[in-house]
Amino acid sequence: GAKFTHATCQFARYVMIETMRKLSVGTGIPFAEAVIRRPEDMYIAKARHRVAYNKLLQILQREAFVFQEYREKAR
């Protein structure tokens, strides 16, 4: 459900940040710190998050629907 999707997204973000942090050590590229920083306008950041989250949910629901249709037609 939605809680699992949210937890998966949070875990993926964590893994991405940790990987970026490890790969950027000694390169002089500060993008790992930029990912962790909070944006100045939280309203816009939250709105972007909602849009991306809703789009991901729509994609996952569509995928589940297609798999269900394939299963029904395979019977």
Tab-separated table of N, CA, C and O in Angstrom:
chain	number	residue	atom	x	y	z
A	1	GLY	N	0.812	-1.189	0.000
A	1	GLY	CA	0.000	0.000	0.000
A	1	GLY	C	0.853	1.250	0.000
A	1	GLY	O	2.043	1.262	-0.327
A	2	ALA	N	0.230	2.297	0.400
A	2	ALA	CA	0.877	3.610	0.389
A	2	ALA	C	2.013	3.692	1.404
A	2	ALA	O	3.048	4.313	1.135
A	3	LYS	N	1.844	3.054	2.565
A	3	LYS	CA	2.899	3.103	3.583
A	3	LYS	C	4.155	2.379	3.099
A	3	LYS	O	5.272	2.832	3.328
A	4	PHE	N	3.962	1.240	2.439
A	4	PHE	CA	5.109	0.493	1.911
A	4	PHE	C	5.830	1.308	0.855
A	4	PHE	O	7.070	1.380	0.839
A	5	THR	N	5.065	1.942	-0.035
A	5	THR	CA	5.664	2.762	-1.086
A	5	THR	C	6.444	3.918	-0.479
A	5	THR	O	7.556	4.230	-0.912
A	6	HIS	N	5.879	4.550	0.538
A	6	HIS	CA	6.558	5.659	1.199
A	6	HIS	C	7.858	5.186	1.847
A	6	HIS	O	8.905	5.837	1.710
A	7	ALA	N	7.798	4.042	2.537
A	7	ALA	CA	8.995	3.508	3.191
A	7	ALA	C	10.055	3.145	2.151
A	7	ALA	O	11.248	3.392	2.355
A	8	THR	N	9.626	2.578	1.029
A	8	THR	CA	10.565	2.222	-0.036
A	8	THR	C	11.227	3.461	-0.611
A	8	THR	O	12.440	3.471	-0.857
A	9	CYS	N	10.450	4.513	-0.820
A	9	CYS	CA	11.020	5.769	-1.347
A	9	CYS	C	12.016	6.366	-0.368
A	9	CYS	O	13.085	6.841	-0.776
A	10	GLN	N	11.685	6.352	0.919
A	10	GLN	CA	12.592	6.895	1.924
A	10	GLN	C	13.890	6.081	1.984
A	10	GLN	O	14.977	6.646	2.091
A	11	PHE	N	13.769	4.759	1.884
A	11	PHE	CA	14.965	3.911	1.901
A	11	PHE	C	15.823	4.161	0.663
A	11	PHE	O	17.050	4.262	0.765
A	12	ALA	N	15.186	4.285	-0.495
A	12	ALA	CA	15.929	4.545	-1.734
A	12	ALA	C	16.659	5.878	-1.643
A	12	ALA	O	17.807	6.002	-2.077
A	13	ARG	N	16.009	6.879	-1.066
A	13	ARG	CA	16.646	8.199	-0.893
A	13	ARG	C	17.858	8.084	0.031
A	13	ARG	O	18.919	8.640	-0.244
A	14	TYR	N	17.695	7.333	1.114
A	14	TYR	CA	18.798	7.146	2.058
A	14	TYR	C	19.989	6.470	1.379
A	14	TYR	O	21.132	6.897	1.519
A	15	VAL	N	19.707	5.401	0.629
A	15	VAL	CA	20.772	4.675	-0.069
A	15	VAL	C	21.460	5.586	-1.079
A	15	VAL	O	22.688	5.596	-1.189
A	16	MET	N	20.676	6.384	-1.800
A	16	MET	CA	21.241	7.301	-2.786
A	16	MET	C	22.162	8.320	-2.115
A	16	MET	O	23.279	8.566	-2.587
A	17	ILE	N	21.711	8.876	-1.011
A	17	ILE	CA	22.521	9.884	-0.320
A	17	ILE	C	23.818	9.271	0.200
A	17	ILE	O	24.901	9.855	0.057
A	18	GLU	N	23.726	8.075	0.798
A	18	GLU	CA	24.931	7.436	1.323
A	18	GLU	C	25.903	7.070	0.201
A	18	GLU	O	27.116	7.232	0.343
A	19	THR	N	25.381	6.603	-0.915
A	19	THR	CA	26.247	6.275	-2.055
A	19	THR	C	26.920	7.521	-2.590
A	19	THR	O	28.125	7.525	-2.867
A	20	MET	N	26.160	8.598	-2.730
A	20	MET	CA	26.735	9.854	-3.213
A	20	MET	C	27.787	10.361	-2.248
A	20	MET	O	28.839	10.865	-2.666
A	21	ARG	N	27.529	10.228	-0.958
A	21	ARG	CA	28.483	10.696	0.045
A	21	ARG	C	29.797	9.911	-0.070
A	21	ARG	O	30.881	10.486	-0.038
A	22	LYS	N	29.704	8.589	-0.240
A	22	LYS	CA	30.911	7.765	-0.352
A	22	LYS	C	31.671	8.054	-1.642
A	22	LYS	O	32.894	8.093	-1.665
A	23	LEU	N	30.933	8.240	-2.746
A	23	LEU	CA	31.594	8.463	-4.028
A	23	LEU	C	32.192	9.864	-4.155
A	23	LEU	O	33.085	10.075	-4.964
A	24	SER	N	31.684	10.827	-3.377
A	24	SER	CA	32.165	12.197	-3.527
A	24	SER	C	33.305	12.534	-2.579
A	24	SER	O	33.835	13.644	-2.637
A	25	VAL	N	33.702	11.616	-1.723
A	25	VAL	CA	34.790	11.882	-0.786
A	25	VAL	C	36.084	12.094	-1.562
A	25	VAL	O	36.468	11.275	-2.397
A	26	GLY	N	36.729	13.227	-1.327
A	26	GLY	CA	38.007	13.514	-1.955
A	26	GLY	C	37.924	14.026	-3.381
A	26	GLY	O	38.941	14.257	-4.003
A	27	THR	N	36.745	14.207	-3.922
A	27	THR	CA	36.629	14.680	-5.303
A	27	THR	C	36.401	16.183	-5.380
A	27	THR	O	36.486	16.750	-6.453
A	28	GLY	N	36.055	16.789	-4.243
A	28	GLY	CA	35.772	18.215	-4.259
A	28	GLY	C	34.390	18.533	-4.796
A	28	GLY	O	34.090	19.674	-5.111
A	29	ILE	N	33.546	17.524	-4.923
A	29	ILE	CA	32.183	17.737	-5.413
A	29	ILE	C	31.243	17.765	-4.210
A	29	ILE	O	31.047	16.751	-3.544
A	30	PRO	N	30.640	18.915	-3.930
A	30	PRO	CA	29.814	19.026	-2.724
A	30	PRO	C	28.346	18.675	-2.931
A	30	PRO	O	27.503	19.102	-2.174
A	31	PHE	N	27.993	17.891	-3.963
A	31	PHE	CA	26.583	17.668	-4.234
A	31	PHE	C	25.915	16.784	-3.188
A	31	PHE	O	24.716	16.849	-3.000
A	32	ALA	N	26.666	15.945	-2.478
A	32	ALA	CA	26.059	15.111	-1.437
A	32	ALA	C	25.501	15.976	-0.314
A	32	ALA	O	24.421	15.702	0.220
A	33	GLU	N	26.211	17.036	0.034
A	33	GLU	CA	25.718	17.934	1.078
A	33	GLU	C	24.499	18.713	0.589
A	33	GLU	O	23.603	19.032	1.359
A	34	ALA	N	24.448	19.007	-0.686
A	34	ALA	CA	23.321	19.749	-1.243
A	34	ALA	C	22.038	18.930	-1.179
A	34	ALA	O	20.954	19.481	-1.001
A	35	VAL	N	22.154	17.614	-1.312
A	35	VAL	CA	20.965	16.763	-1.247
A	35	VAL	C	20.395	16.754	0.161
A	35	VAL	O	19.182	16.729	0.351
A	36	ILE	N	21.255	16.804	1.147
A	36	ILE	CA	20.811	16.731	2.537
A	36	ILE	C	20.213	18.053	3.010
A	36	ILE	O	19.308	18.068	3.836
A	37	ARG	N	20.691	19.160	2.486
A	37	ARG	CA	20.191	20.478	2.904
A	37	ARG	C	18.716	20.633	2.651
A	37	ARG	O	18.176	20.105	1.694
A	38	ARG	N	18.082	21.403	3.497
A	38	ARG	CA	16.655	21.677	3.323
A	38	ARG	C	16.497	22.885	2.396
A	38	ARG	O	17.242	23.842	2.487
A	39	PRO	N	15.521	22.843	1.500
A	39	PRO	CA	15.299	23.980	0.600
A	39	PRO	C	14.789	25.197	1.370
A	39	PRO	O	14.217	25.060	2.455
A	40	GLU	N	15.009	26.354	0.786
A	40	GLU	CA	14.585	27.582	1.462
A	40	GLU	C	13.068	27.741	1.443
A	40	GLU	O	12.488	28.212	2.403
A	41	ASP	N	12.428	27.356	0.360
A	41	ASP	CA	10.977	27.464	0.275
A	41	ASP	C	10.368	26.077	0.454
A	41	ASP	O	10.268	25.301	-0.488
A	42	MET	N	9.982	25.757	1.683
A	42	MET	CA	9.467	24.422	1.987
A	42	MET	C	8.127	24.161	1.303
A	42	MET	O	7.803	23.017	1.002
A	43	TYR	N	7.339	25.190	1.050
A	43	TYR	CA	6.053	24.993	0.388
A	43	TYR	C	6.247	24.405	-1.013
A	43	TYR	O	5.583	23.438	-1.389
A	44	ILE	N	7.169	24.977	-1.769
A	44	ILE	CA	7.430	24.487	-3.125
A	44	ILE	C	8.041	23.091	-3.064
A	44	ILE	O	7.693	22.207	-3.859
A	45	ALA	N	8.934	22.850	-2.105
A	45	ALA	CA	9.550	21.529	-1.970
A	45	ALA	C	8.496	20.477	-1.643
A	45	ALA	O	8.499	19.382	-2.213
A	46	LYS	N	7.570	20.802	-0.752
A	46	LYS	CA	6.508	19.850	-0.400
A	46	LYS	C	5.571	19.618	-1.571
A	46	LYS	O	5.109	18.493	-1.799
A	47	ALA	N	5.293	20.673	-2.328
A	47	ALA	CA	4.429	20.521	-3.501
A	47	ALA	C	5.085	19.618	-4.540
A	47	ALA	O	4.441	18.730	-5.109
A	48	ARG	N	6.381	19.795	-4.781
A	48	ARG	CA	7.099	18.930	-5.721
A	48	ARG	C	7.112	17.488	-5.232
A	48	ARG	O	6.963	16.553	-6.015
A	49	HIS	N	7.299	17.321	-3.937
A	49	HIS	CA	7.286	15.983	-3.356
A	49	HIS	C	5.927	15.321	-3.564
A	49	HIS	O	5.849	14.149	-3.939
A	50	ARG	N	4.841	16.060	-3.319
A	50	ARG	CA	3.496	15.502	-3.507
A	50	ARG	C	3.260	15.106	-4.957
A	50	ARG	O	2.693	14.044	-5.232
A	51	VAL	N	3.694	15.934	-5.881
A	51	VAL	CA	3.510	15.629	-7.306
A	51	VAL	C	4.286	14.370	-7.677
A	51	VAL	O	3.744	13.458	-8.322
A	52	ALA	N	5.536	14.288	-7.257
A	52	ALA	CA	6.352	13.114	-7.582
A	52	ALA	C	5.798	11.862	-6.910
A	52	ALA	O	5.737	10.792	-7.517
A	53	TYR	N	5.366	11.986	-5.673
A	53	TYR	CA	4.814	10.846	-4.938
A	53	TYR	C	3.531	10.349	-5.591
A	53	TYR	O	3.348	9.141	-5.784
A	54	ASN	N	2.654	11.263	-5.971
A	54	ASN	CA	1.403	10.875	-6.628
A	54	ASN	C	1.670	10.231	-7.986
A	54	ASN	O	1.007	9.264	-8.361
A	55	LYS	N	2.640	10.737	-8.710
A	55	LYS	CA	2.986	10.148	-10.009
A	55	LYS	C	3.515	8.730	-9.821
A	55	LYS	O	3.136	7.818	-10.569
A	56	LEU	N	4.371	8.534	-8.820
A	56	LEU	CA	4.883	7.199	-8.543
A	56	LEU	C	3.748	6.249	-8.170
A	56	LEU	O	3.693	5.113	-8.653
A	57	LEU	N	2.820	6.702	-7.339
A	57	LEU	CA	1.681	5.863	-6.966
A	57	LEU	C	0.840	5.506	-8.188
A	57	LEU	O	0.391	4.363	-8.324
A	58	GLN	N	0.619	6.455	-9.086
A	58	GLN	CA	-0.146	6.182	-10.297
A	58	GLN	C	0.551	5.127	-11.154
A	58	GLN	O	-0.095	4.207	-11.676
A	59	ILE	N	1.851	5.227	-11.283
A	59	ILE	CA	2.608	4.259	-12.080
A	59	ILE	C	2.514	2.874	-11.458
A	59	ILE	O	2.279	1.883	-12.153
A	60	LEU	N	2.674	2.796	-10.132
A	60	LEU	CA	2.601	1.501	-9.461
A	60	LEU	C	1.195	0.900	-9.548
A	60	LEU	O	1.050	-0.315	-9.730
A	61	GLN	N	0.163	1.735	-9.438
A	61	GLN	CA	-1.204	1.237	-9.558
A	61	GLN	C	-1.477	0.740	-10.970
A	61	GLN	O	-2.111	-0.303	-11.157
A	62	ARG	N	-1.003	1.456	-11.961
A	62	ARG	CA	-1.191	1.042	-13.348
A	62	ARG	C	-0.465	-0.287	-13.606
A	62	ARG	O	-0.997	-1.179	-14.257
A	63	GLU	N	0.737	-0.406	-13.072
A	63	GLU	CA	1.497	-1.642	-13.225
A	63	GLU	C	0.769	-2.813	-12.566
A	63	GLU	O	0.664	-3.899	-13.151
A	64	ALA	N	0.235	-2.607	-11.361
A	64	ALA	CA	-0.507	-3.663	-10.681
A	64	ALA	C	-1.752	-4.047	-11.477
A	64	ALA	O	-2.100	-5.232	-11.583
A	65	PHE	N	-2.415	-3.064	-12.057
A	65	PHE	CA	-3.605	-3.334	-12.862
A	65	PHE	C	-3.253	-4.163	-14.100
A	65	PHE	O	-3.953	-5.127	-14.438
A	66	VAL	N	-2.164	-3.813	-14.766
A	66	VAL	CA	-1.741	-4.547	-15.963
A	66	VAL	C	-1.391	-5.985	-15.599
A	66	VAL	O	-1.800	-6.925	-16.299
A	67	PHE	N	-0.669	-6.191	-14.498
A	67	PHE	CA	-0.334	-7.543	-14.075
A	67	PHE	C	-1.594	-8.347	-13.750
A	67	PHE	O	-1.687	-9.530	-14.072
A	68	GLN	N	-2.558	-7.705	-13.113
A	68	GLN	CA	-3.815	-8.378	-12.799
A	68	GLN	C	-4.554	-8.779	-14.073
A	68	GLN	O	-5.083	-9.876	-14.177
A	69	GLU	N	-4.575	-7.889	-15.054
A	69	GLU	CA	-5.226	-8.197	-16.326
A	69	GLU	C	-4.532	-9.372	-17.028
A	69	GLU	O	-5.184	-10.248	-17.574
A	70	TYR	N	-3.197	-9.387	-17.018
A	70	TYR	CA	-2.463	-10.483	-17.635
A	70	TYR	C	-2.778	-11.812	-16.952
A	70	TYR	O	-2.953	-12.833	-17.605
A	71	ARG	N	-2.850	-11.777	-15.589
A	71	ARG	CA	-3.173	-12.992	-14.863
A	71	ARG	C	-4.558	-13.517	-15.222
A	71	ARG	O	-4.759	-14.715	-15.367
A	72	GLU	N	-5.528	-12.596	-15.329
A	72	GLU	CA	-6.888	-12.998	-15.657
A	72	GLU	C	-6.975	-13.560	-17.074
A	72	GLU	O	-7.679	-14.533	-17.316
A	73	LYS	N	-6.250	-12.963	-18.009
A	73	LYS	CA	-6.285	-13.443	-19.384
A	73	LYS	C	-5.520	-14.748	-19.555
A	73	LYS	O	-5.778	-15.510	-20.471
A	74	ALA	N	-4.545	-15.007	-18.675
A	74	ALA	CA	-3.763	-16.232	-18.757
A	74	ALA	C	-4.551	-17.450	-18.298
A	74	ALA	O	-4.205	-18.574	-18.624
A	75	ARG	N	-5.619	-17.227	-17.545
A	75	ARG	CA	-6.423	-18.349	-17.037
A	75	ARG	C	-7.241	-18.987	-18.098
A	75	ARG	O	-7.590	-18.784	-19.073
